[in-house]
Amino acid sequence: MDLVKDIHKSEYGENPSVVVCTPGRFHLIGEHSWFFRDKTLSMGVNLPVYVAVSFNSEGVFHFYFPQLKDRKKISMASMKLRKEDRWANSIKAMIYGFTSGGYDVKGLNFTIYSEILPSAGFGINTAIKVGAAYAIREIHNFKCDESQILQVISRGNIKFLNSTNYIADILTAIHSDEKSLVLTDHAAKSHVLLPFDYPEKRIILVDAKVPRVSIWNEDIIREAEYALLIGELKDRKSYVRGGWRYEENPHEVNLVLSIAPEMIHKKLHSIIMEHQFVLDAWDGLEKHAFGSFARAVNHSHENMRGEYEISCPEIDWILKRLAEINPNNDDSRNPFNCGRITGKGFGRCLYAILDDKDVKEFNKKLSEFTKIFGFKTSSYVVEPAQGVHIV
C-alpha cells in the first residue's frame, strides 16, 4: 500500500485520494459454458491489482502502469478504443460505462499496480476494470449500488470494448472471499460462496508459456439454435444442487443432439458433462470431501482435453506428472491432488491443487518440462482472497 501511494505521488505530485484492491482470478470448472446459461466455479486469489486515483485540474485522464513503464494521457473527447492502448482500454471502458449512464466523471490520475501483467491471464484485466469502476465511484461519491456498478461494467465491456460481459469474471472479482470459491449461476446472474478450507493443500497457478494456437473456433457452437437445442435437455429437479441438471439418459441426449453436425454434437455433449462436473465439485465442497471435489476437477480436464479439445500436449504432460505424485493407491476415486487447464485454452495456463509436502516434487516436474519442451514456466502459489475493497 505504501509503495503504491509513493509511486502515485512520485508520478503526479500528490497522494492518491482513493486506493482500491481487487484480486486476480482463475476458473476451476465451467468457464466455457456461460453461453448456455450454466454454472462456473471460480477462485479470487491473492494476486492483487491496485488502482490508485486522484483528481487533476486539467480535466483529462492520466494512466500510469509502473511495471510496464507505460503512460497514457487521454481527454474525454478522445476517449476511444485504441488497440495500442492495451491495458488502458480497460480503464477507458469504465469511464465510458459511467458517462454513458449519465454520470459526470471529472479529470483523474490513475496508477495501476500489479506484479502480474495482464498478458498472463489470471483475471488481471477484469481486476483493472472492477478496481477502476469502484475507484471512480468512491472518489466521486456516486450514489450507485452494486446492480448499477454491474451495469457500468457491462456497458464498458459491450459498448466500448465490443467484448463479452463475462459475469463470472466480474462477480468473482467483487465477491471472492478467503477460504471460499465463487459459484456463478449464469441463468440467474447470481453467485454463492462455497467453502474451500484445506490448510494442508497448496494451490499453484502455472503459466506454461505455451503459445495459444486455436484448433477450432468456439463461436461455432455459440449459436442460438444450439442453445435452444441443449436447452431441451435441461431437467428441473428440486433435489439437485442449483435446481436443475441435464438429462442423464444417454439415448435421450444423443437423440436430441443428433440433428447437429458431428463436431457440434461432440462439443455440446462436453458442455453437458461439464455442468455435471460443476455439480459434483459443489457437492464435494459442501461435504468437505476433497477427494470428490478433486475427482470432478480431474474429470473436467479430461473433458476439456478429449471432448472439448482445448488442451494441448504440453499442459497434458504437466497434469499427468501431477497425477503421478502421491496417488491414492487405496482409492483411485478419491485423489489427493487435482489440476486442470484454465482460461481460454489451446495452451498457456493450468492450476494444480496438491499436498504441501508434494510441492517440491511438482516444481521438479516443471523444471523437467522446461528441459523437454523449451518453455520456461512461471508459477504462483496462491490462496483465496478478499474481493474488491477500498484499502
GROMACS .gro file of C-alpha atoms in nm:
model
  391
    1MET     CA    1   0.000   0.000   0.000
    2ASP     CA    2   0.277   0.245   0.091
    3LEU     CA    3   0.461   0.157  -0.231
    4VAL     CA    4   0.151   0.224  -0.442
    5LYS     CA    5   0.099   0.561  -0.270
    6ASP     CA    6   0.466   0.654  -0.317
    7ILE     CA    7   0.457   0.564  -0.687
    8HIS     CA    8   0.140   0.766  -0.739
    9LYS     CA    9   0.285   1.067  -0.555
   10SER     CA   10   0.610   1.045  -0.750
   11GLU     CA   11   0.418   1.038  -1.079
   12TYR     CA   12   0.154   1.303  -1.006
   13GLY     CA   13   0.295   1.509  -0.719
   14GLU     CA   14   0.025   1.415  -0.468
   15ASN     CA   15  -0.103   1.118  -0.274
   16PRO     CA   16  -0.398   0.926  -0.417
   17SER     CA   17  -0.739   1.011  -0.276
   18VAL     CA   18  -0.859   0.651  -0.318
   19VAL     CA   19  -0.681   0.318  -0.348
   20VAL     CA   20  -0.880   0.006  -0.442
   21CYS     CA   21  -0.752  -0.352  -0.428
   22THR     CA   22  -0.902  -0.625  -0.648
   23PRO     CA   23  -0.791  -0.991  -0.655
   24GLY     CA   24  -0.671  -1.186  -0.953
   25ARG     CA   25  -0.879  -1.488  -1.051
   26PHE     CA   26  -0.889  -1.823  -1.222
   27HIS     CA   27  -1.176  -2.052  -1.316
   28LEU     CA   28  -1.173  -2.408  -1.188
   29ILE     CA   29  -1.459  -2.556  -1.393
   30GLY     CA   30  -1.724  -2.428  -1.631
   31GLU     CA   31  -1.573  -2.115  -1.789
   32HIS     CA   32  -1.661  -2.233  -2.140
   33SER     CA   33  -2.032  -2.296  -2.081
   34TRP     CA   34  -2.152  -1.946  -1.984
   35PHE     CA   35  -2.326  -1.905  -2.323
   36PHE     CA   36  -2.560  -2.190  -2.232
   37ARG     CA   37  -2.651  -2.021  -1.901
   38ASP     CA   38  -2.482  -2.291  -1.697
   39LYS     CA   39  -2.254  -2.251  -1.394
   40THR     CA   40  -1.889  -2.157  -1.337
   41LEU     CA   41  -1.672  -2.233  -1.035
   42SER     CA   42  -1.401  -1.972  -0.973
   43MET     CA   43  -1.147  -1.853  -0.718
   44GLY     CA   44  -1.036  -1.497  -0.647
   45VAL     CA   45  -0.668  -1.515  -0.548
   46ASN     CA   46  -0.401  -1.306  -0.377
   47LEU     CA   47  -0.251  -1.170  -0.698
   48PRO     CA   48  -0.377  -0.818  -0.625
   49VAL     CA   49  -0.427  -0.528  -0.861
   50TYR     CA   50  -0.421  -0.184  -0.701
   51VAL     CA   51  -0.593   0.113  -0.861
   52ALA     CA   52  -0.489   0.447  -0.711
   53VAL     CA   53  -0.680   0.760  -0.814
   54SER     CA   54  -0.666   1.135  -0.756
   55PHE     CA   55  -0.834   1.432  -0.922
   56ASN     CA   56  -0.647   1.667  -1.153
   57SER     CA   57  -0.728   2.024  -1.258
   58GLU     CA   58  -0.663   1.962  -1.628
   59GLY     CA   59  -0.991   1.780  -1.686
   60VAL     CA   60  -0.808   1.496  -1.864
   61PHE     CA   61  -0.718   1.140  -1.771
   62HIS     CA   62  -0.366   1.022  -1.693
   63PHE     CA   63  -0.292   0.648  -1.677
   64TYR     CA   64   0.031   0.502  -1.540
   65PHE     CA   65   0.133   0.134  -1.514
   66PRO     CA   66   0.478   0.128  -1.347
   67GLN     CA   67   0.552  -0.239  -1.414
   68LEU     CA   68   0.509  -0.173  -1.786
   69LYS     CA   69   0.669   0.174  -1.765
   70ASP     CA   70   0.374   0.285  -1.973
   71ARG     CA   71   0.190   0.618  -1.956
   72LYS     CA   72  -0.120   0.746  -2.135
   73LYS     CA   73  -0.290   1.086  -2.144
   74ILE     CA   74  -0.642   1.097  -2.280
   75SER     CA   75  -0.910   1.365  -2.298
   76MET     CA   76  -1.281   1.294  -2.279
   77ALA     CA   77  -1.311   1.387  -2.647
   78SER     CA   78  -1.052   1.127  -2.745
   79MET     CA   79  -1.198   0.852  -2.524
   80LYS     CA   80  -1.196   0.585  -2.795
   81LEU     CA   81  -1.096   0.221  -2.815
   82ARG     CA   82  -0.740   0.208  -2.948
   83LYS     CA   83  -0.558  -0.121  -2.992
   84GLU     CA   84  -0.225   0.033  -2.900
   85ASP     CA   85  -0.361   0.147  -2.561
   86ARG     CA   86  -0.396  -0.218  -2.450
   87TRP     CA   87  -0.439  -0.222  -2.068
   88ALA     CA   88  -0.555   0.141  -2.062
   89ASN     CA   89  -0.861   0.048  -2.267
   90SER     CA   90  -0.994  -0.131  -1.957
   91ILE     CA   91  -0.995   0.196  -1.760
   92LYS     CA   92  -1.137   0.394  -2.052
   93ALA     CA   93  -1.418   0.139  -2.076
   94MET     CA   94  -1.514   0.203  -1.712
   95ILE     CA   95  -1.509   0.581  -1.762
   96TYR     CA   96  -1.737   0.527  -2.062
   97GLY     CA   97  -1.956   0.296  -1.853
   98PHE     CA   98  -2.021   0.582  -1.610
   99THR     CA   99  -2.054   0.869  -1.856
  100SER     CA  100  -2.286   0.672  -2.087
  101GLY     CA  101  -2.508   0.617  -1.784
  102GLY     CA  102  -2.539   0.989  -1.712
  103TYR     CA  103  -2.262   1.025  -1.452
  104ASP     CA  104  -2.027   1.325  -1.468
  105VAL     CA  105  -1.670   1.195  -1.442
  106LYS     CA  106  -1.404   1.459  -1.368
  107GLY     CA  107  -1.039   1.453  -1.475
  108LEU     CA  108  -0.847   1.180  -1.292
  109ASN     CA  109  -0.495   1.047  -1.241
  110PHE     CA  110  -0.477   0.665  -1.235
  111THR     CA  111  -0.195   0.441  -1.119
  112ILE     CA  112  -0.235   0.068  -1.189
  113TYR     CA  113  -0.006  -0.153  -0.982
  114SER     CA  114   0.014  -0.528  -1.047
  115GLU     CA  115   0.307  -0.766  -1.016
  116ILE     CA  116   0.130  -0.994  -1.269
  117LEU     CA  117   0.093  -0.841  -1.614
  118PRO     CA  118  -0.242  -0.855  -1.798
  119SER     CA  119  -0.095  -1.075  -2.071
  120ALA     CA  120  -0.052  -1.361  -1.823
  121GLY     CA  121  -0.427  -1.403  -1.774
  122PHE     CA  122  -0.536  -1.484  -1.418
  123GLY     CA  123  -0.809  -1.220  -1.429
  124ILE     CA  124  -0.581  -0.916  -1.426
  125ASN     CA  125  -0.774  -0.723  -1.692
  126THR     CA  126  -1.100  -0.784  -1.507
  127ALA     CA  127  -0.937  -0.672  -1.182
  128ILE     CA  128  -0.830  -0.347  -1.352
  129LYS     CA  129  -1.186  -0.287  -1.473
  130VAL     CA  130  -1.358  -0.366  -1.144
  131GLY     CA  131  -1.097  -0.175  -0.943
  132ALA     CA  132  -1.128   0.128  -1.170
  133ALA     CA  133  -1.510   0.121  -1.152
  134TYR     CA  134  -1.509   0.112  -0.772
  135ALA     CA  135  -1.237   0.379  -0.752
  136ILE     CA  136  -1.432   0.614  -0.983
  137ARG     CA  137  -1.747   0.561  -0.778
  138GLU     CA  138  -1.564   0.622  -0.449
  139ILE     CA  139  -1.373   0.936  -0.549
  140HIS     CA  140  -1.684   1.098  -0.699
  141ASN     CA  141  -1.910   0.972  -0.419
  142PHE     CA  142  -2.155   0.845  -0.680
  143LYS     CA  143  -2.471   0.702  -0.526
  144CYS     CA  144  -2.487   0.374  -0.716
  145ASP     CA  145  -2.538   0.028  -0.573
  146GLU     CA  146  -2.387  -0.298  -0.693
  147SER     CA  147  -2.652  -0.356  -0.959
  148GLN     CA  148  -2.570  -0.016  -1.107
  149ILE     CA  149  -2.196  -0.086  -1.090
  150LEU     CA  150  -2.262  -0.409  -1.280
  151GLN     CA  151  -2.444  -0.206  -1.545
  152VAL     CA  152  -2.148   0.033  -1.569
  153ILE     CA  153  -1.908  -0.258  -1.622
  154SER     CA  154  -2.144  -0.421  -1.871
  155ARG     CA  155  -2.173  -0.102  -2.080
  156GLY     CA  156  -1.797  -0.066  -2.079
  157ASN     CA  157  -1.740  -0.425  -2.189
  158ILE     CA  158  -2.014  -0.450  -2.451
  159LYS     CA  159  -2.045  -0.099  -2.593
  160PHE     CA  160  -1.689   0.034  -2.555
  161LEU     CA  161  -1.468  -0.275  -2.579
  162ASN     CA  162  -1.707  -0.466  -2.809
  163SER     CA  163  -1.641  -0.774  -2.597
  164THR     CA  164  -1.842  -1.023  -2.399
  165ASN     CA  165  -1.951  -0.934  -2.047
  166TYR     CA  166  -1.836  -1.243  -1.856
  167ILE     CA  167  -2.044  -1.223  -1.539
  168ALA     CA  168  -1.842  -1.499  -1.366
  169ASP     CA  169  -1.525  -1.289  -1.405
  170ILE     CA  170  -1.693  -0.983  -1.256
  171LEU     CA  171  -1.879  -1.149  -0.968
  172THR     CA  172  -1.563  -1.333  -0.865
  173ALA     CA  173  -1.363  -1.008  -0.859
  174ILE     CA  174  -1.634  -0.845  -0.646
  175HIS     CA  175  -1.742  -1.123  -0.411
  176SER     CA  176  -1.448  -1.360  -0.366
  177ASP     CA  177  -1.357  -1.434  -0.009
  178GLU     CA  178  -1.090  -1.605   0.195
  179LYS     CA  179  -1.146  -1.981   0.233
  180SER     CA  180  -1.417  -1.973  -0.035
  181LEU     CA  181  -1.482  -2.034  -0.402
  182VAL     CA  182  -1.737  -1.842  -0.608
  183LEU     CA  183  -2.007  -2.034  -0.794
  184THR     CA  184  -2.172  -1.820  -1.062
  185ASP     CA  185  -2.516  -1.915  -1.195
  186HIS     CA  186  -2.531  -1.756  -1.540
  187ALA     CA  187  -2.906  -1.811  -1.576
  188ALA     CA  188  -2.985  -1.626  -1.253
  189LYS     CA  189  -2.689  -1.384  -1.285
  190SER     CA  190  -2.617  -1.459  -0.922
  191HIS     CA  191  -2.349  -1.624  -0.711
  192VAL     CA  192  -2.296  -1.827  -0.396
  193LEU     CA  193  -1.980  -1.874  -0.192
  194LEU     CA  194  -1.868  -2.233  -0.137
  195PRO     CA  195  -1.631  -2.337   0.143
  196PHE     CA  196  -1.271  -2.412   0.048
  197ASP     CA  197  -1.072  -2.465   0.365
  198TYR     CA  198  -0.792  -2.718   0.318
  199PRO     CA  199  -0.488  -2.584   0.506
  200GLU     CA  200  -0.280  -2.888   0.407
  201LYS     CA  201  -0.325  -2.812   0.036
  202ARG     CA  202  -0.137  -2.570  -0.186
  203ILE     CA  203  -0.284  -2.407  -0.496
  204ILE     CA  204  -0.036  -2.339  -0.775
  205LEU     CA  205  -0.116  -2.138  -1.086
  206VAL     CA  206   0.117  -2.219  -1.374
  207ASP     CA  207   0.173  -2.009  -1.682
  208ALA     CA  208   0.319  -2.279  -1.907
  209LYS     CA  209   0.408  -2.013  -2.169
  210VAL     CA  210   0.277  -2.243  -2.443
  211PRO     CA  211   0.160  -2.014  -2.727
  212ARG     CA  212  -0.213  -2.036  -2.789
  213VAL     CA  213  -0.286  -2.195  -3.126
  214SER     CA  214  -0.661  -2.238  -3.166
  215ILE     CA  215  -0.762  -2.569  -3.323
  216TRP     CA  216  -1.125  -2.463  -3.360
  217ASN     CA  217  -1.334  -2.152  -3.303
  218GLU     CA  218  -1.565  -2.163  -3.002
  219ASP     CA  219  -1.805  -1.925  -3.176
  220ILE     CA  220  -1.926  -2.213  -3.395
  221ILE     CA  221  -2.120  -2.362  -3.103
  222ARG     CA  222  -2.240  -2.026  -2.970
  223GLU     CA  223  -2.540  -2.002  -3.197
  224ALA     CA  224  -2.895  -1.950  -3.074
  225GLU     CA  225  -3.011  -2.274  -3.239
  226TYR     CA  226  -2.760  -2.476  -3.037
  227ALA     CA  227  -2.855  -2.300  -2.713
  228LEU     CA  228  -3.218  -2.394  -2.781
  229LEU     CA  229  -3.115  -2.749  -2.865
  230ILE     CA  230  -2.918  -2.803  -2.547
  231GLY     CA  231  -3.192  -2.625  -2.354
  232GLU     CA  232  -3.429  -2.910  -2.439
  233LEU     CA  233  -3.212  -3.135  -2.224
  234LYS     CA  234  -3.227  -2.922  -1.910
  235ASP     CA  235  -3.428  -3.105  -1.648
  236ARG     CA  236  -3.553  -2.926  -1.336
  237LYS     CA  237  -3.500  -3.133  -1.022
  238SER     CA  238  -3.576  -2.985  -0.679
  239TYR     CA  239  -3.330  -3.220  -0.510
  240VAL     CA  240  -3.035  -3.125  -0.736
  241ARG     CA  241  -2.795  -2.851  -0.628
  242GLY     CA  242  -2.882  -2.542  -0.828
  243GLY     CA  243  -3.231  -2.673  -0.909
  244TRP     CA  244  -3.162  -2.850  -1.238
  245ARG     CA  245  -2.935  -3.084  -1.427
  246TYR     CA  246  -2.906  -3.208  -1.782
  247GLU     CA  247  -3.085  -3.522  -1.896
  248GLU     CA  248  -2.892  -3.827  -1.777
  249ASN     CA  249  -3.026  -4.082  -2.025
  250PRO     CA  250  -2.753  -4.117  -2.294
  251HIS     CA  251  -3.007  -4.233  -2.554
  252GLU     CA  252  -3.222  -3.923  -2.498
  253VAL     CA  253  -2.916  -3.693  -2.511
  254ASN     CA  254  -2.793  -3.845  -2.837
  255LEU     CA  255  -3.141  -3.832  -2.986
  256VAL     CA  256  -3.177  -3.460  -2.920
  257LEU     CA  257  -2.823  -3.372  -3.031
  258SER     CA  258  -2.830  -3.596  -3.338
  259ILE     CA  259  -2.962  -3.315  -3.558
  260ALA     CA  260  -2.640  -3.118  -3.501
  261PRO     CA  261  -2.327  -3.177  -3.712
  262GLU     CA  262  -2.093  -3.435  -3.562
  263MET     CA  263  -1.837  -3.181  -3.433
  264ILE     CA  264  -2.111  -2.965  -3.278
  265HIS     CA  265  -2.274  -3.274  -3.126
  266LYS     CA  266  -1.945  -3.362  -2.955
  267LYS     CA  267  -1.889  -3.013  -2.817
  268LEU     CA  268  -2.245  -2.978  -2.687
  269HIS     CA  269  -2.216  -3.315  -2.518
  270SER     CA  270  -1.900  -3.195  -2.344
  271ILE     CA  271  -2.091  -2.887  -2.221
  272ILE     CA  272  -2.346  -3.122  -2.064
  273MET     CA  273  -2.067  -3.319  -1.897
  274GLU     CA  274  -1.901  -3.002  -1.772
  275HIS     CA  275  -2.214  -2.890  -1.590
  276GLN     CA  276  -2.226  -3.221  -1.409
  277PHE     CA  277  -1.863  -3.181  -1.303
  278VAL     CA  278  -1.951  -2.841  -1.155
  279LEU     CA  279  -2.233  -3.003  -0.957
  280ASP     CA  280  -2.002  -3.286  -0.845
  281ALA     CA  281  -1.738  -3.038  -0.729
  282TRP     CA  282  -2.006  -2.835  -0.550
  283ASP     CA  283  -2.127  -3.147  -0.371
  284GLY     CA  284  -1.772  -3.238  -0.266
  285LEU     CA  285  -1.705  -2.889  -0.132
  286GLU     CA  286  -2.029  -2.878   0.068
  287LYS     CA  287  -1.945  -3.216   0.223
  288HIS     CA  288  -1.582  -3.113   0.282
  289ALA     CA  289  -1.482  -3.419   0.077
  290PHE     CA  290  -1.168  -3.308  -0.107
  291GLY     CA  291  -1.142  -3.638  -0.294
  292SER     CA  292  -1.485  -3.590  -0.455
  293PHE     CA  293  -1.401  -3.231  -0.547
  294ALA     CA  294  -1.061  -3.335  -0.689
  295ARG     CA  295  -1.216  -3.615  -0.895
  296ALA     CA  296  -1.458  -3.366  -1.054
  297VAL     CA  297  -1.168  -3.132  -1.139
  298ASN     CA  298  -0.964  -3.412  -1.297
  299HIS     CA  299  -1.263  -3.537  -1.495
  300SER     CA  300  -1.324  -3.182  -1.615
  301HIS     CA  301  -0.971  -3.165  -1.756
  302GLU     CA  302  -1.021  -3.499  -1.930
  303ASN     CA  303  -1.337  -3.348  -2.080
  304MET     CA  304  -1.156  -3.032  -2.190
  305ARG     CA  305  -0.882  -3.244  -2.345
  306GLY     CA  306  -1.078  -3.521  -2.512
  307GLU     CA  307  -1.425  -3.383  -2.585
  308TYR     CA  308  -1.399  -3.004  -2.591
  309GLU     CA  309  -1.047  -3.020  -2.738
  310ILE     CA  310  -0.890  -2.704  -2.597
  311SER     CA  311  -0.592  -2.855  -2.417
  312CYS     CA  312  -0.250  -2.927  -2.565
  313PRO     CA  313   0.019  -3.197  -2.521
  314GLU     CA  314   0.241  -2.972  -2.310
  315ILE     CA  315  -0.025  -2.895  -2.049
  316ASP     CA  316  -0.144  -3.257  -2.055
  317TRP     CA  317   0.215  -3.364  -1.979
  318ILE     CA  318   0.232  -3.144  -1.668
  319LEU     CA  319  -0.103  -3.264  -1.537
  320LYS     CA  320  -0.011  -3.626  -1.599
  321ARG     CA  321   0.305  -3.577  -1.392
  322LEU     CA  322   0.089  -3.416  -1.120
  323ALA     CA  323  -0.133  -3.727  -1.112
  324GLU     CA  324   0.173  -3.944  -1.059
  325ILE     CA  325   0.269  -3.754  -0.743
  326ASN     CA  326   0.121  -3.906  -0.428
  327PRO     CA  327  -0.155  -4.110  -0.597
  328ASN     CA  328  -0.422  -4.261  -0.371
  329ASN     CA  329  -0.349  -4.625  -0.448
  330ASP     CA  330  -0.607  -4.743  -0.196
  331ASP     CA  331  -0.892  -4.548  -0.354
  332SER     CA  332  -0.845  -4.409  -0.703
  333ARG     CA  333  -1.188  -4.241  -0.681
  334ASN     CA  334  -1.057  -4.003  -0.416
  335PRO     CA  335  -0.735  -3.846  -0.547
  336PHE     CA  336  -0.508  -3.646  -0.317
  337ASN     CA  337  -0.436  -3.386  -0.584
  338CYS     CA  338  -0.602  -3.241  -0.891
  339GLY     CA  339  -0.542  -2.999  -1.176
  340ARG     CA  340  -0.687  -2.865  -1.497
  341ILE     CA  341  -0.625  -2.631  -1.785
  342THR     CA  342  -0.778  -2.290  -1.713
  343GLY     CA  343  -0.869  -1.983  -1.915
  344LYS     CA  344  -0.911  -1.959  -2.290
  345GLY     CA  345  -0.737  -2.288  -2.352
  346PHE     CA  346  -0.535  -2.409  -2.652
  347GLY     CA  347  -0.227  -2.357  -2.435
  348ARG     CA  348  -0.093  -2.121  -2.172
  349CYS     CA  349  -0.230  -2.176  -1.817
  350LEU     CA  350  -0.323  -2.451  -1.571
  351TYR     CA  351  -0.370  -2.492  -1.199
  352ALA     CA  352  -0.270  -2.765  -0.956
  353ILE     CA  353  -0.404  -2.833  -0.605
  354LEU     CA  354  -0.184  -3.069  -0.407
  355ASP     CA  355  -0.050  -3.153  -0.062
  356ASP     CA  356   0.203  -2.908   0.075
  357LYS     CA  357   0.465  -3.185   0.105
  358ASP     CA  358   0.436  -3.255  -0.270
  359VAL     CA  359   0.507  -2.901  -0.393
  360LYS     CA  360   0.882  -2.961  -0.418
  361GLU     CA  361   0.828  -3.268  -0.638
  362PHE     CA  362   0.582  -3.078  -0.856
  363ASN     CA  363   0.835  -2.797  -0.906
  364LYS     CA  364   1.091  -3.058  -1.016
  365LYS     CA  365   0.842  -3.176  -1.279
  366LEU     CA  366   0.806  -2.817  -1.402
  367SER     CA  367   1.185  -2.799  -1.439
  368GLU     CA  368   1.177  -3.121  -1.642
  369PHE     CA  369   0.901  -2.969  -1.855
  370THR     CA  370   1.125  -2.675  -1.943
  371LYS     CA  371   1.409  -2.908  -2.046
  372ILE     CA  372   1.180  -3.124  -2.260
  373PHE     CA  373   0.957  -2.864  -2.424
  374GLY     CA  374   1.169  -2.548  -2.402
  375PHE     CA  375   0.902  -2.329  -2.236
  376LYS     CA  376   1.011  -2.167  -1.908
  377THR     CA  377   0.709  -2.169  -1.682
  378SER     CA  378   0.606  -1.910  -1.425
  379SER     CA  379   0.424  -2.046  -1.121
  380TYR     CA  380   0.247  -1.876  -0.833
  381VAL     CA  381   0.142  -2.028  -0.501
  382VAL     CA  382  -0.194  -1.863  -0.430
  383GLU     CA  383  -0.485  -1.879  -0.191
  384PRO     CA  384  -0.843  -1.749  -0.193
  385ALA     CA  385  -0.856  -1.374  -0.136
  386GLN     CA  386  -1.098  -1.098  -0.045
  387GLY     CA  387  -1.295  -0.937  -0.327
  388VAL     CA  388  -1.269  -0.574  -0.435
  389HIS     CA  389  -1.229  -0.333  -0.144
  390ILE     CA  390  -1.116   0.017  -0.061
  391VAL     CA  391  -0.774  -0.011   0.101
   0.00000   0.00000   0.00000
